[in-house]
XYZ file of C-alpha atoms in Angstrom:
529
model
C 22.193 1.209 -19.639
C 21.787 0.016 -16.028
C 24.865 2.092 -15.082
C 23.584 5.120 -16.733
C 20.308 4.672 -14.954
C 22.060 4.543 -11.627
C 24.112 7.574 -12.397
C 21.016 9.527 -12.986
C 19.449 8.098 -9.789
C 22.472 9.516 -7.894
C 22.548 12.908 -9.512
C 18.782 13.471 -8.856
C 19.049 12.281 -5.339
C 21.676 14.842 -4.586
C 19.694 17.438 -6.403
C 16.511 16.685 -4.569
C 18.156 16.108 -1.187
C 16.318 15.471 2.166
C 13.358 17.871 2.796
C 10.920 17.743 5.609
C 7.031 17.540 4.880
C 6.911 21.423 5.173
C 9.366 22.086 2.410
C 8.249 23.262 -1.029
C 6.892 20.294 -3.200
C 7.953 21.983 -6.391
C 11.552 22.686 -7.290
C 13.702 23.147 -10.408
C 13.491 19.575 -11.492
C 9.727 19.572 -11.653
C 9.040 22.826 -13.661
C 7.740 22.943 -17.130
C 11.171 22.874 -18.705
C 11.924 19.568 -17.296
C 8.904 17.647 -18.468
C 9.552 18.090 -22.252
C 10.725 14.551 -23.219
C 10.189 10.974 -22.314
C 13.568 10.510 -20.526
C 12.351 13.171 -17.966
C 9.617 10.855 -16.843
C 11.832 7.898 -16.626
C 14.439 9.871 -14.617
C 11.836 11.121 -12.207
C 10.708 7.727 -11.684
C 14.124 6.350 -11.160
C 14.535 8.832 -8.606
C 11.804 7.561 -6.501
C 13.457 4.089 -5.873
C 16.413 4.901 -3.700
C 13.758 6.406 -1.326
C 12.411 2.836 -0.666
C 14.862 2.101 2.203
C 17.893 3.864 3.362
C 20.562 1.142 3.936
C 21.333 2.425 7.571
C 17.691 2.451 8.517
C 17.176 -1.114 7.105
C 20.022 -2.607 8.864
C 19.554 -0.785 12.276
C 15.861 -1.473 12.292
C 16.295 -5.074 13.642
C 17.816 -3.454 16.777
C 14.418 -2.049 17.735
C 13.343 -5.629 18.426
C 14.756 -8.506 20.650
C 16.824 -10.003 17.707
C 19.622 -7.466 18.011
C 21.227 -4.863 20.185
C 23.122 -1.710 18.889
C 25.723 0.062 20.884
C 26.361 2.779 18.261
C 24.848 6.267 17.754
C 24.500 5.405 14.100
C 21.222 4.636 12.731
C 19.431 7.770 14.165
C 20.002 6.659 17.827
C 17.830 3.474 17.450
C 19.274 2.428 20.819
C 17.179 5.163 22.575
C 13.909 3.952 20.903
C 14.780 0.300 21.770
C 15.266 0.963 25.429
C 12.321 3.261 25.726
C 14.295 6.365 26.621
C 12.869 8.550 23.841
C 10.276 11.248 23.176
C 8.809 13.212 20.281
C 12.231 14.882 19.599
C 13.864 11.424 18.969
C 16.086 11.517 15.918
C 14.887 8.092 14.720
C 11.330 9.245 14.740
C 12.041 12.351 12.934
C 14.187 10.671 10.395
C 11.727 7.989 9.498
C 8.939 10.631 9.246
C 11.041 12.893 6.994
C 12.455 10.138 4.857
C 9.064 8.738 3.998
C 7.485 11.951 3.062
C 10.462 12.841 1.028
C 9.782 9.573 -0.879
C 6.086 10.417 -1.236
C 7.127 13.920 -2.509
C 9.204 12.452 -5.270
C 6.311 10.125 -6.129
C 3.778 13.048 -6.310
C 6.057 15.038 -8.507
C 6.113 12.496 -11.025
C 2.364 11.788 -10.724
C 1.309 15.440 -10.992
C 3.572 15.927 -14.007
C 3.627 12.931 -16.182
C 0.713 14.019 -18.332
C 2.878 16.913 -19.518
C 5.562 14.542 -21.096
C 5.055 14.275 -24.852
C 5.882 10.939 -26.607
C 5.013 8.458 -23.903
C 2.850 5.616 -25.083
C -0.199 4.801 -22.854
C 1.457 1.450 -21.750
C 4.605 3.115 -20.750
C 2.862 6.050 -19.077
C 0.492 3.544 -17.124
C 3.467 1.600 -16.075
C 5.499 4.537 -14.675
C 2.274 5.720 -12.822
C 1.753 2.147 -11.304
C 5.347 2.004 -10.201
C 5.141 5.372 -8.411
C 1.890 4.526 -6.764
C 3.280 1.215 -5.490
C 6.431 3.125 -4.158
C 4.016 5.722 -2.503
C 1.960 2.931 -1.034
C 5.294 1.434 0.487
C 6.109 4.688 2.149
C 2.547 5.132 3.724
C 2.471 1.570 4.920
C 5.776 2.281 6.881
C 4.265 5.667 8.129
C 0.950 4.116 9.136
C 2.652 1.187 10.945
C 4.918 3.402 12.999
C 2.530 6.473 13.654
C -1.039 5.312 12.993
C -2.879 8.457 11.645
C -0.618 10.435 9.331
C -1.285 13.205 6.847
C -2.275 11.780 3.496
C -0.634 14.068 0.774
C -1.501 12.722 -2.776
C -0.265 15.726 -4.727
C 2.164 18.571 -4.673
C 1.347 21.171 -2.010
C 2.573 24.422 -1.137
C 4.499 25.453 1.987
C 1.499 27.094 3.465
C -0.789 24.117 2.711
C 1.744 21.792 4.483
C 1.609 23.928 7.597
C -2.260 23.381 7.962
C -2.504 19.815 6.900
C -3.945 17.577 9.641
C -3.611 13.785 10.243
C -5.764 11.503 8.128
C -7.401 8.407 10.233
C -5.498 5.366 9.832
C -8.406 3.477 8.237
C -8.458 6.052 5.382
C -4.594 5.690 4.899
C -4.975 1.925 4.876
C -7.796 1.988 2.327
C -5.625 4.470 0.232
C -2.613 2.007 0.403
C -4.799 -0.941 -0.780
C -6.354 1.003 -3.534
C -2.809 2.146 -4.904
C -1.717 -1.412 -4.830
C -4.832 -2.623 -6.621
C -4.159 -0.176 -9.360
C -0.492 -1.261 -9.497
C -1.382 -4.808 -10.307
C -1.098 -3.812 -13.838
C 2.611 -4.016 -13.513
C 4.425 -6.873 -15.455
C 5.664 -9.976 -13.903
C 9.315 -9.319 -14.751
C 11.566 -6.971 -16.615
C 14.613 -7.100 -18.679
C 17.907 -7.231 -16.972
C 18.515 -3.437 -17.435
C 15.439 -2.863 -15.215
C 15.860 -5.138 -12.270
C 14.782 -3.675 -8.996
C 11.515 -2.153 -10.204
C 8.189 -3.105 -8.645
C 6.565 -6.081 -10.403
C 3.016 -7.553 -9.980
C 4.333 -10.031 -7.545
C 6.072 -7.473 -5.417
C 2.607 -5.523 -5.399
C 0.616 -8.472 -4.395
C 3.154 -9.547 -1.714
C 3.297 -5.979 -0.211
C -0.570 -6.038 -0.031
C -0.492 -9.219 1.778
C 2.088 -7.860 4.263
C -0.226 -4.683 4.749
C -3.292 -6.980 5.329
C -1.285 -9.167 7.621
C -0.755 -6.266 9.840
C -4.277 -5.776 10.057
C -5.243 -9.535 10.890
C -7.325 -9.736 7.712
C -6.403 -13.373 7.328
C -8.780 -14.375 4.536
C -7.493 -11.846 2.287
C -3.733 -12.543 3.141
C -4.501 -16.295 2.438
C -6.213 -15.387 -0.978
C -3.453 -13.224 -2.149
C -0.679 -15.621 -1.100
C -2.742 -18.566 -2.761
C -2.782 -16.380 -5.946
C 0.956 -16.053 -5.707
C 1.856 -19.681 -4.753
C -0.770 -21.925 -6.318
C -2.326 -19.732 -9.076
C 0.989 -18.263 -10.246
C -0.913 -14.886 -10.930
C 2.423 -13.133 -11.007
C 4.574 -15.679 -12.680
C 6.517 -18.727 -11.570
C 7.827 -17.281 -8.173
C 9.842 -19.909 -6.215
C 12.467 -20.298 -3.581
C 16.155 -19.751 -4.417
C 17.471 -23.099 -5.350
C 20.785 -22.751 -3.785
C 21.456 -22.773 0.043
C 19.930 -20.406 2.560
C 23.370 -18.746 2.999
C 23.950 -18.242 -0.671
C 20.608 -16.588 -1.171
C 22.142 -13.344 0.284
C 25.506 -13.532 -1.500
C 26.150 -10.669 -4.102
C 26.743 -13.089 -6.905
C 23.111 -14.445 -6.560
C 21.272 -11.012 -6.201
C 18.170 -10.609 -8.401
C 17.507 -14.320 -7.946
C 14.193 -15.901 -8.406
C 13.195 -15.556 -4.533
C 13.582 -11.799 -4.521
C 10.244 -9.967 -5.054
C 11.452 -6.340 -4.043
C 14.942 -5.057 -3.236
C 17.002 -1.933 -2.852
C 19.595 -2.022 -5.748
C 23.381 -1.475 -5.272
C 26.308 -1.865 -7.464
C 29.946 -2.047 -6.857
C 31.779 1.247 -7.263
C 28.807 3.062 -8.798
C 26.379 2.791 -5.867
C 27.500 0.955 -2.798
C 26.313 0.404 0.784
C 28.683 0.238 3.792
C 26.543 -1.605 6.246
C 29.033 -4.487 6.566
C 31.153 -2.313 8.686
C 28.495 -2.455 11.306
C 28.188 -6.146 11.200
C 31.368 -8.191 11.039
C 34.192 -8.752 13.611
C 36.956 -6.229 14.150
C 39.508 -8.748 12.828
C 37.887 -8.340 9.331
C 37.732 -4.606 9.749
C 34.338 -4.225 11.456
C 32.924 -2.279 14.342
C 30.125 -4.487 15.458
C 27.739 -1.769 15.926
C 24.810 -4.296 15.598
C 24.993 -7.508 17.642
C 22.537 -10.441 17.540
C 21.017 -11.290 20.892
C 21.171 -14.681 22.813
C 17.231 -14.488 22.535
C 17.677 -14.857 18.808
C 20.214 -17.590 18.992
C 17.852 -19.634 21.327
C 14.988 -19.324 18.796
C 16.842 -21.771 16.464
C 15.743 -25.230 16.504
C 17.815 -28.362 17.013
C 18.275 -30.502 13.787
C 15.837 -32.905 15.291
C 13.065 -30.233 15.104
C 12.923 -29.781 18.862
C 13.629 -26.400 20.758
C 16.605 -25.956 23.073
C 14.168 -26.816 25.986
C 14.561 -30.456 24.783
C 16.810 -32.795 26.738
C 18.915 -33.449 23.720
C 20.165 -29.772 23.831
C 23.706 -29.505 25.262
C 24.269 -26.068 26.792
C 28.089 -26.815 26.893
C 28.034 -27.177 23.110
C 25.185 -24.829 22.263
C 25.862 -24.574 18.393
C 26.111 -28.385 17.751
C 23.141 -29.844 15.759
C 21.318 -26.510 15.204
C 19.155 -25.106 12.495
C 21.740 -24.320 9.711
C 20.048 -20.838 9.318
C 21.774 -20.048 12.754
C 25.303 -20.100 11.094
C 24.030 -18.674 8.001
C 22.689 -15.477 9.969
C 25.091 -15.322 12.952
C 28.859 -15.191 13.439
C 29.425 -16.972 16.963
C 32.275 -18.532 18.727
C 33.932 -21.128 16.393
C 32.416 -19.816 13.193
C 34.385 -20.076 10.097
C 34.533 -16.850 8.115
C 35.760 -16.717 4.523
C 38.441 -14.259 3.718
C 38.711 -12.574 0.233
C 41.469 -15.030 -0.814
C 39.063 -17.977 -0.129
C 40.820 -19.122 3.110
C 38.899 -19.236 6.370
C 39.336 -17.731 9.696
C 37.973 -19.337 12.968
C 36.172 -16.496 14.926
C 36.945 -16.507 18.674
C 34.475 -14.632 20.732
C 35.127 -16.278 24.243
C 35.613 -13.881 27.068
C 39.249 -12.375 27.091
C 40.497 -14.551 24.206
C 41.422 -11.961 21.375
C 40.558 -9.417 18.944
C 36.883 -10.449 18.386
C 36.202 -11.570 22.065
C 33.003 -10.264 23.617
C 33.609 -6.823 25.078
C 37.335 -6.951 24.447
C 37.307 -3.533 22.935
C 34.942 -0.813 21.791
C 35.000 -2.495 18.362
C 33.867 -5.880 19.647
C 30.389 -7.312 20.079
C 28.769 -6.907 23.536
C 26.799 -10.203 22.866
C 29.449 -12.388 21.693
C 27.747 -12.454 18.207
C 28.330 -10.757 14.789
C 26.226 -10.936 11.670
C 27.056 -13.327 8.763
C 23.780 -12.992 6.717
C 24.872 -10.090 4.506
C 28.606 -10.830 4.627
C 30.311 -10.085 1.311
C 33.779 -11.282 0.975
C 34.202 -9.226 -2.188
C 33.175 -6.015 -0.622
C 35.678 -3.207 -1.410
C 38.106 -2.748 1.473
C 35.814 -5.320 3.320
C 33.429 -2.313 3.687
C 31.733 -1.080 0.661
C 29.374 -3.624 -0.949
C 27.239 -3.829 -4.137
C 24.861 -6.274 -2.430
C 21.155 -5.517 -2.669
C 18.940 -5.160 0.453
C 16.016 -7.528 0.065
C 12.696 -5.953 1.163
C 10.274 -8.749 0.126
C 11.201 -12.389 -0.785
C 9.032 -15.470 -1.683
C 9.794 -17.196 1.699
C 7.768 -14.488 3.381
C 4.903 -15.032 1.023
C 5.000 -18.730 2.261
C 5.134 -17.807 5.806
C 2.248 -15.253 5.375
C 0.247 -17.884 3.841
C 1.016 -20.476 6.596
C 0.163 -18.022 9.309
C -3.025 -16.933 7.647
C -4.141 -20.476 7.169
C -3.428 -21.364 10.763
C -5.448 -18.350 12.019
C -8.283 -19.483 9.928
C -7.914 -22.910 11.356
C -7.284 -24.257 7.918
C -3.701 -25.346 8.238
C -3.265 -29.103 7.233
C -0.521 -31.527 5.986
C -0.733 -29.839 2.585
C -0.084 -26.350 3.829
C 2.588 -27.700 5.983
C 4.445 -29.373 2.977
C 3.925 -26.279 0.797
C 5.335 -23.810 3.389
C 7.201 -24.979 6.438
C 8.599 -28.148 5.004
C 9.915 -26.442 1.919
C 11.663 -23.666 4.061
C 13.246 -26.343 6.351
C 14.343 -28.595 3.532
C 16.096 -25.481 1.861
C 17.630 -24.640 5.183
C 19.294 -28.093 5.423
C 16.955 -30.130 7.739
C 16.908 -33.862 7.016
C 15.514 -35.349 10.276
C 11.933 -36.642 9.851
C 10.928 -35.103 13.166
C 11.744 -31.688 11.743
C 10.279 -32.133 8.236
C 7.055 -34.004 9.055
C 3.854 -31.969 10.033
C 3.533 -32.360 13.851
C 0.142 -33.340 15.356
C -0.367 -30.338 17.691
C -3.222 -27.824 18.532
C -3.862 -24.944 16.384
C -2.395 -22.563 18.994
C 0.818 -24.652 19.052
C 1.033 -24.680 15.401
C 0.744 -20.848 15.335
C 3.636 -20.665 17.675
C 5.693 -23.009 15.498
C 5.066 -20.635 12.475
C 5.977 -17.526 14.584
C 9.210 -19.317 15.439
C 9.942 -20.177 11.865
C 9.210 -16.828 10.682
C 11.796 -15.408 13.095
C 14.403 -17.870 12.041
C 13.933 -17.520 8.360
C 13.697 -13.704 8.334
C 16.027 -12.754 11.150
C 18.084 -9.448 10.562
C 15.651 -8.557 7.563
C 13.986 -5.719 9.532
C 10.524 -7.377 10.026
C 10.641 -8.578 13.761
C 9.455 -5.404 15.231
C 6.426 -5.310 12.850
C 5.631 -8.973 13.825
C 5.842 -8.265 17.694
C 3.625 -5.186 17.154
C 0.947 -7.019 15.231
C 1.049 -10.167 17.475
C 0.638 -7.728 20.333
C 3.488 -9.431 22.360
C 6.013 -6.428 22.131
C 5.185 -5.402 25.726
C 6.138 -8.945 26.888
C 9.330 -9.652 24.956
C 10.477 -6.059 24.741
C 10.039 -5.451 28.522
C 13.023 -7.345 29.700
C 16.914 -7.696 29.325
C 18.312 -8.798 26.082
C 21.338 -11.070 26.645
C 24.660 -12.169 25.250
C 26.436 -15.436 25.246
C 27.063 -17.406 28.362
C 30.297 -16.275 30.114
C 29.543 -17.130 33.844
C 31.049 -13.869 34.929
C 30.644 -12.914 38.443
C 28.299 -12.112 39.908
C 26.449 -14.869 38.357
C 23.042 -13.751 37.252
C 20.589 -14.948 34.559
C 22.250 -18.324 34.514
C 25.612 -16.828 33.487
C 24.366 -15.069 30.315
C 25.539 -11.549 29.802
C 22.883 -8.754 30.429
C 23.278 -6.254 27.542
C 20.318 -3.918 27.846
C 17.061 -3.436 29.775
C 14.200 -2.906 27.375
C 11.054 -0.889 28.134
C 7.881 -1.111 26.065
C 4.653 0.165 27.520
C 1.458 -1.174 25.969
C -0.517 1.845 26.347
C 2.201 4.020 24.674
C 4.852 2.373 22.586
C 2.933 0.630 19.879
C 2.750 3.852 18.189
C 5.661 6.490 17.915
C 5.059 10.026 18.710
C 4.538 12.525 15.882
C 7.843 14.289 15.716
C 7.857 17.409 17.823
C 9.718 19.472 14.989
C 6.690 18.842 12.707
C 4.239 19.845 15.415
C 6.249 23.014 16.075
C 5.669 23.818 12.390
C 2.097 22.740 12.006
C -0.312 23.131 14.955
C -2.950 20.990 13.275
C -0.795 17.882 13.774
C -2.289 16.061 16.804
C -0.203 13.798 19.085
C -0.523 10.090 19.820
C -1.849 8.903 23.118
C 0.424 9.189 26.162
C 3.108 11.158 24.255
């Protein structure tokens, strides 16, 4: 049954393709002859789900932040946006805009036509509507975060209408998103195995918390997360009981921690992001490379930062947060082969196939990505692993941050959030697990650091830097690779990889794509673009 649904998804995605906002929002699949049986509504809803996130956009998104660098032209020229050398014609800006409005279009088609479908029970029809409205809210959240004011299209419109529509103020878009998610709370807590990957009530509430997090509406964030954590209003959600590294392995997908993901399946619907992440000795290209700044974020096992005297720069990976090795392949890492044996990865300068800058396939930072590694991937490239968009660990971290911002963070909140995450990660030292006696500002910094380590490479870092209003600080400097001590010796011997530029009066919002403004003169532009 699940395979059949996935095949239908693929067929409909090919049929509908990728259109701009200005293309017709009525096509052959949405005419009256299509909406004549219950399966048509289900097929139309299923076709909305692949739009949630393109695998390439998801994986390259982290390189817009200080967590990673991309040397590749893949990912819609993410590098140009990351280093500030972009304008309103940038491919990434255009592609994010287009892909989100394609997704909104698919949701609108279903919502505008579902009442025509005979034979749907009220419960099923309302569930389909709620799913589509939750997906539509997700798209508008991404658009609002990147562009601010955006056209609010809530029904099918003609080509001529699309050429006249103007941008809706952000506050109205925000309220629309929240209203959509409030309606979608009618969704069930879980589904049968054949329907894994659909929006649940838990996913809806967690997405609403994320939306409010970006607006600094701390009391509401805390209230929603409390409902999920303590009141179990969306069922018994929890952390995955295995190790942090195992959480992301394909054999553990759809585990209890996952609230929302993009579904893939071996052979039938695969993603090939692994090619961009792993060493060339394993068939990879290393288009995406973690930075030294991300490596430096991980704590020592005693709970101290690398500024502590116990850190040994000559043995930088000893006694570190186990999430470092679960996320990053570094010099000396043991990477498992498909046959179960292990290969030691050597990234030291001038030492072999995987060495830093040894070839165009090698990492320019000395680091590769282990977090999503799938040893069972077909040809070491094509994987059926899902891409996790929201997980319970994020709910814990949102709750911790909101309580700290409200000056309500105590031992109880620490034990419920940070301690649980560190325990699952593998910390055992009391200094790392016990709640520290620090100021509220220092606690906020601890939570920010924890969030970066826990959620690294999951596409959330840029969102965090924007909402913390620190992007103009951390994205206005060099990102670095490992220490090589190459001459001339600069930055204490760490490799300079790329100079980032982020202007506070300009780059917190992307420009409205020039291609859209050429078609529609009513679309205004963001400041300083």
